[in-house]
Amino acid sequence: MSPLTDLTLLEAQTALRNGEISSRELTRACLERIAALEPSLHAFLHLANEQAASRADEADQEFVALRKSQSTNSQFINLLFTKPLLGIPLAVKDVLAVENLPCTAGSKILEGFFPPFTATAVKRLQDAGAIVIGKTNTDEFAMGSSTENSTYGVTHNPWDTSRVPGGSSGGSAAAVAARLVPAALGTDTGGSVRQPAAFCGVTGLKPTYGRVSRYGLVAYGSSLDCVGALGRTVEDVALLFLIMAGRDALDATTQDVALPDIKFDAGADRDLPLRGLRIGVPQEYFVRGIQAEVEASVRAAIDVLESLGAEVRDVSLPHSEYALPVYYILAPAEASANLARYDGIRYGPRIQAESMWDIFYRTRGRKFGAEVERRIMLGTYALSAGYYDAYYGQAQKVRTLIKRDFEQVFEQVDVIAAPVAPTTAFPIGAHGDDPLAMYLEDVFTLPANLAGVPGLAFPVGFDGKGLPVGMQLMGGHFREDLLFRVAHAYQQVADWHFRKPGI
Ligand code: GLN
């Protein structure tokens, strides 16, 4: 029998429900694999071994109690609806608050901080029975594309440990790819779920802005931040999404939009499950500089979608080239405001000094990393009197143009297909101290955040070095269902998502 850690989320759910495995066995298997591989991966910042073990025992008791009672059928069916994740271990990116666990956001300035509450997205998964097994590594305050900006050291890509896993949700992506957990939570402000999913060969969703509550998320760029999920299959990610999504009174930007009716059953159209669906391929995403193998794999995947019945059309998102400069004005501007709260008084460590101002200066000066300082300076500059109109105001206007590009394209097609990143995973240290080279990694993922539309990344091949290649689908606001439908149809005929790194 293959190891328990090879089970997908849905497979684990079935095996637990049928009594073939216990939550204790599954959780132990994950913890043992973590213990064996963490020295080479460093995917986690904190592990909750004991809490996870006792949650697992509680879940097993719940299963036993249900099996004993006589009205089993209806109670089991009820369980299916109320606790679909009972006994399943998950990992959570360390920017989401989980009560009784540290929350550092990859920063020294939050060292030792224990949030007194749990983020809504996590809480909903816990209420559904999931067990948080640990918190995963991230670039400091989710600023980066490689985890190299984490104060606590880089995570290694399970496909080649000399390379980055992508970022900033690189710890979560590496943990899922290396089968340390069946699924994990990440966050995506400019690509931080999709790009690491692509680099690690897993499936990752950035939902529509406002679809999943940000309550309990360490804020980075509040008009861009989204909580998303990473798993091995589209179905696993969709299940987590359905549980997390929906209006939350604690986050005023969440919207009361009905959850999509996700149909994974192709029905009568077995051979052509995508018949009637229009897929747009934006010319602006296949530009010079893109790695040839990435383009080839993505184009081959689009051909597969066509063979499944979809109609493929060329489309244009003419303002795409402005996404990068617009994002790198708006995100730092919002970050500079959000990060003002870390002052040595309210959270984490304090460097004592004579005056309150000196406490602020010293604590912030010593505890923020270089990239975070750079962004605070960029953002403060862009918002300062005299430059506000020229930078921030202008960027907001161009953001509207980018959003309109998407609206126009979604009048012609249902879904957009594009690469996730211009390259596969790069070597640790490759971008050295060249922040611009790092920013370029996000060129294909930023537009979805600026427009607020959902994006789903999933593996569509490997390059000559054996590194995974990802493709992303983007859809109109609140049309995650279309992304799931298309990517699921693809995963029914492809097996890239089942390949396992040799680590
Ligand atoms: N790499 C981008 C940045 O550094 C996006 C990060 C993210 O999505 N959190 O801002």
CSV table of N, CA and C and ligand atoms in Angstrom, one decimal, residues 93 141-145 167-168 187-193 220 327-328 331 371 375 438-439 442 446 449, ligand 1:
chain,number,residue,atom,x,y,z
A,93,LYS,N,-0.2,29.1,6.0
A,93,LYS,CA,0.8,30.1,5.9
A,93,LYS,C,0.9,31.0,7.1
A,141,PHE,N,6.3,39.4,5.5
A,141,PHE,CA,5.0,40.1,5.2
A,141,PHE,C,4.5,39.8,3.8
A,142,ALA,N,4.9,38.6,3.3
A,142,ALA,CA,4.4,38.1,2.0
A,142,ALA,C,5.0,39.0,0.9
A,143,MET,N,6.1,39.6,1.1
A,143,MET,CA,6.7,40.5,0.1
A,143,MET,C,7.9,39.7,-0.6
A,144,GLY,N,7.6,39.1,-1.7
A,144,GLY,CA,8.6,38.4,-2.4
A,144,GLY,C,8.0,37.2,-3.2
A,145,SER,N,8.9,36.6,-4.0
A,145,SER,CA,8.5,35.5,-4.9
A,145,SER,C,9.4,34.3,-4.7
A,167,GLY,N,7.2,32.1,-4.2
A,167,GLY,CA,6.8,32.8,-3.0
A,167,GLY,C,5.7,33.7,-3.3
A,168,SER,N,5.1,34.3,-2.3
A,168,SER,CA,5.6,34.2,-0.9
A,168,SER,C,5.1,32.9,-0.2
A,187,THR,N,-1.7,32.9,0.7
A,187,THR,CA,-2.3,34.1,0.4
A,187,THR,C,-1.7,34.7,-0.9
A,188,ASP,N,-2.4,35.5,-1.6
A,188,ASP,CA,-2.0,36.0,-2.9
A,188,ASP,C,-2.4,37.4,-3.1
A,189,THR,N,-1.3,38.3,-3.1
A,189,THR,CA,-1.5,39.7,-3.2
A,189,THR,C,-1.1,40.1,-4.6
A,190,GLY,N,-0.1,39.4,-5.2
A,190,GLY,CA,0.3,39.6,-6.5
A,190,GLY,C,0.7,38.4,-7.2
A,191,GLY,N,0.4,37.2,-6.7
A,191,GLY,CA,0.8,36.0,-7.3
A,191,GLY,C,1.2,34.9,-6.3
A,192,SER,N,1.2,35.2,-5.0
A,192,SER,CA,1.8,34.4,-4.0
A,192,SER,C,1.2,33.0,-3.8
A,193,VAL,N,0.1,32.7,-4.3
A,193,VAL,CA,-0.4,31.3,-4.3
A,193,VAL,C,0.0,30.7,-5.6
A,220,TYR,N,-1.2,43.1,4.0
A,220,TYR,CA,0.0,43.6,3.2
A,220,TYR,C,-0.6,44.7,2.3
A,327,TYR,N,1.4,47.9,-9.9
A,327,TYR,CA,1.4,47.1,-8.6
A,327,TYR,C,2.5,47.5,-7.7
A,328,TYR,N,3.6,47.8,-8.3
A,328,TYR,CA,4.8,48.2,-7.4
A,328,TYR,C,4.7,49.6,-6.9
A,331,ALA,N,0.9,48.4,-4.2
A,331,ALA,CA,1.1,47.5,-3.1
A,331,ALA,C,2.1,48.1,-2.0
A,371,GLU,N,13.9,44.1,2.4
A,371,GLU,CA,12.8,44.3,1.3
A,371,GLU,C,11.6,45.1,1.9
A,375,ARG,N,10.1,48.6,0.6
A,375,ARG,CA,8.7,48.8,0.2
A,375,ARG,C,8.0,50.0,1.1
A,438,MET,N,13.5,40.2,-9.3
A,438,MET,CA,12.5,39.4,-8.5
A,438,MET,C,11.1,39.9,-8.9
A,439,TYR,N,10.9,41.3,-9.0
A,439,TYR,CA,9.6,41.8,-9.3
A,439,TYR,C,9.1,41.3,-10.6
A,442,ASP,N,6.6,38.3,-11.2
A,442,ASP,CA,5.2,38.4,-11.0
A,442,ASP,C,4.4,39.0,-12.2
A,446,LEU,N,0.2,39.5,-11.5
A,446,LEU,CA,-0.3,40.7,-10.9
A,446,LEU,C,-1.6,41.2,-11.4
A,449,ASN,N,-4.8,40.3,-9.6
A,449,ASN,CA,-5.0,41.0,-8.3
A,449,ASN,C,-5.5,42.4,-8.5
B,1,GLN,N1,5.8,38.8,-5.3
B,1,GLN,C1,4.8,39.8,-5.1
B,1,GLN,C2,5.3,40.8,-4.1
B,1,GLN,O1,6.4,40.7,-3.7
B,1,GLN,C3,3.5,39.2,-4.7
B,1,GLN,C4,3.5,38.7,-3.3
B,1,GLN,C5,2.2,38.3,-2.8
B,1,GLN,O2,1.4,37.9,-3.6
B,1,GLN,N2,2.1,38.2,-1.5
B,1,GLN,O3,4.7,41.7,-3.7
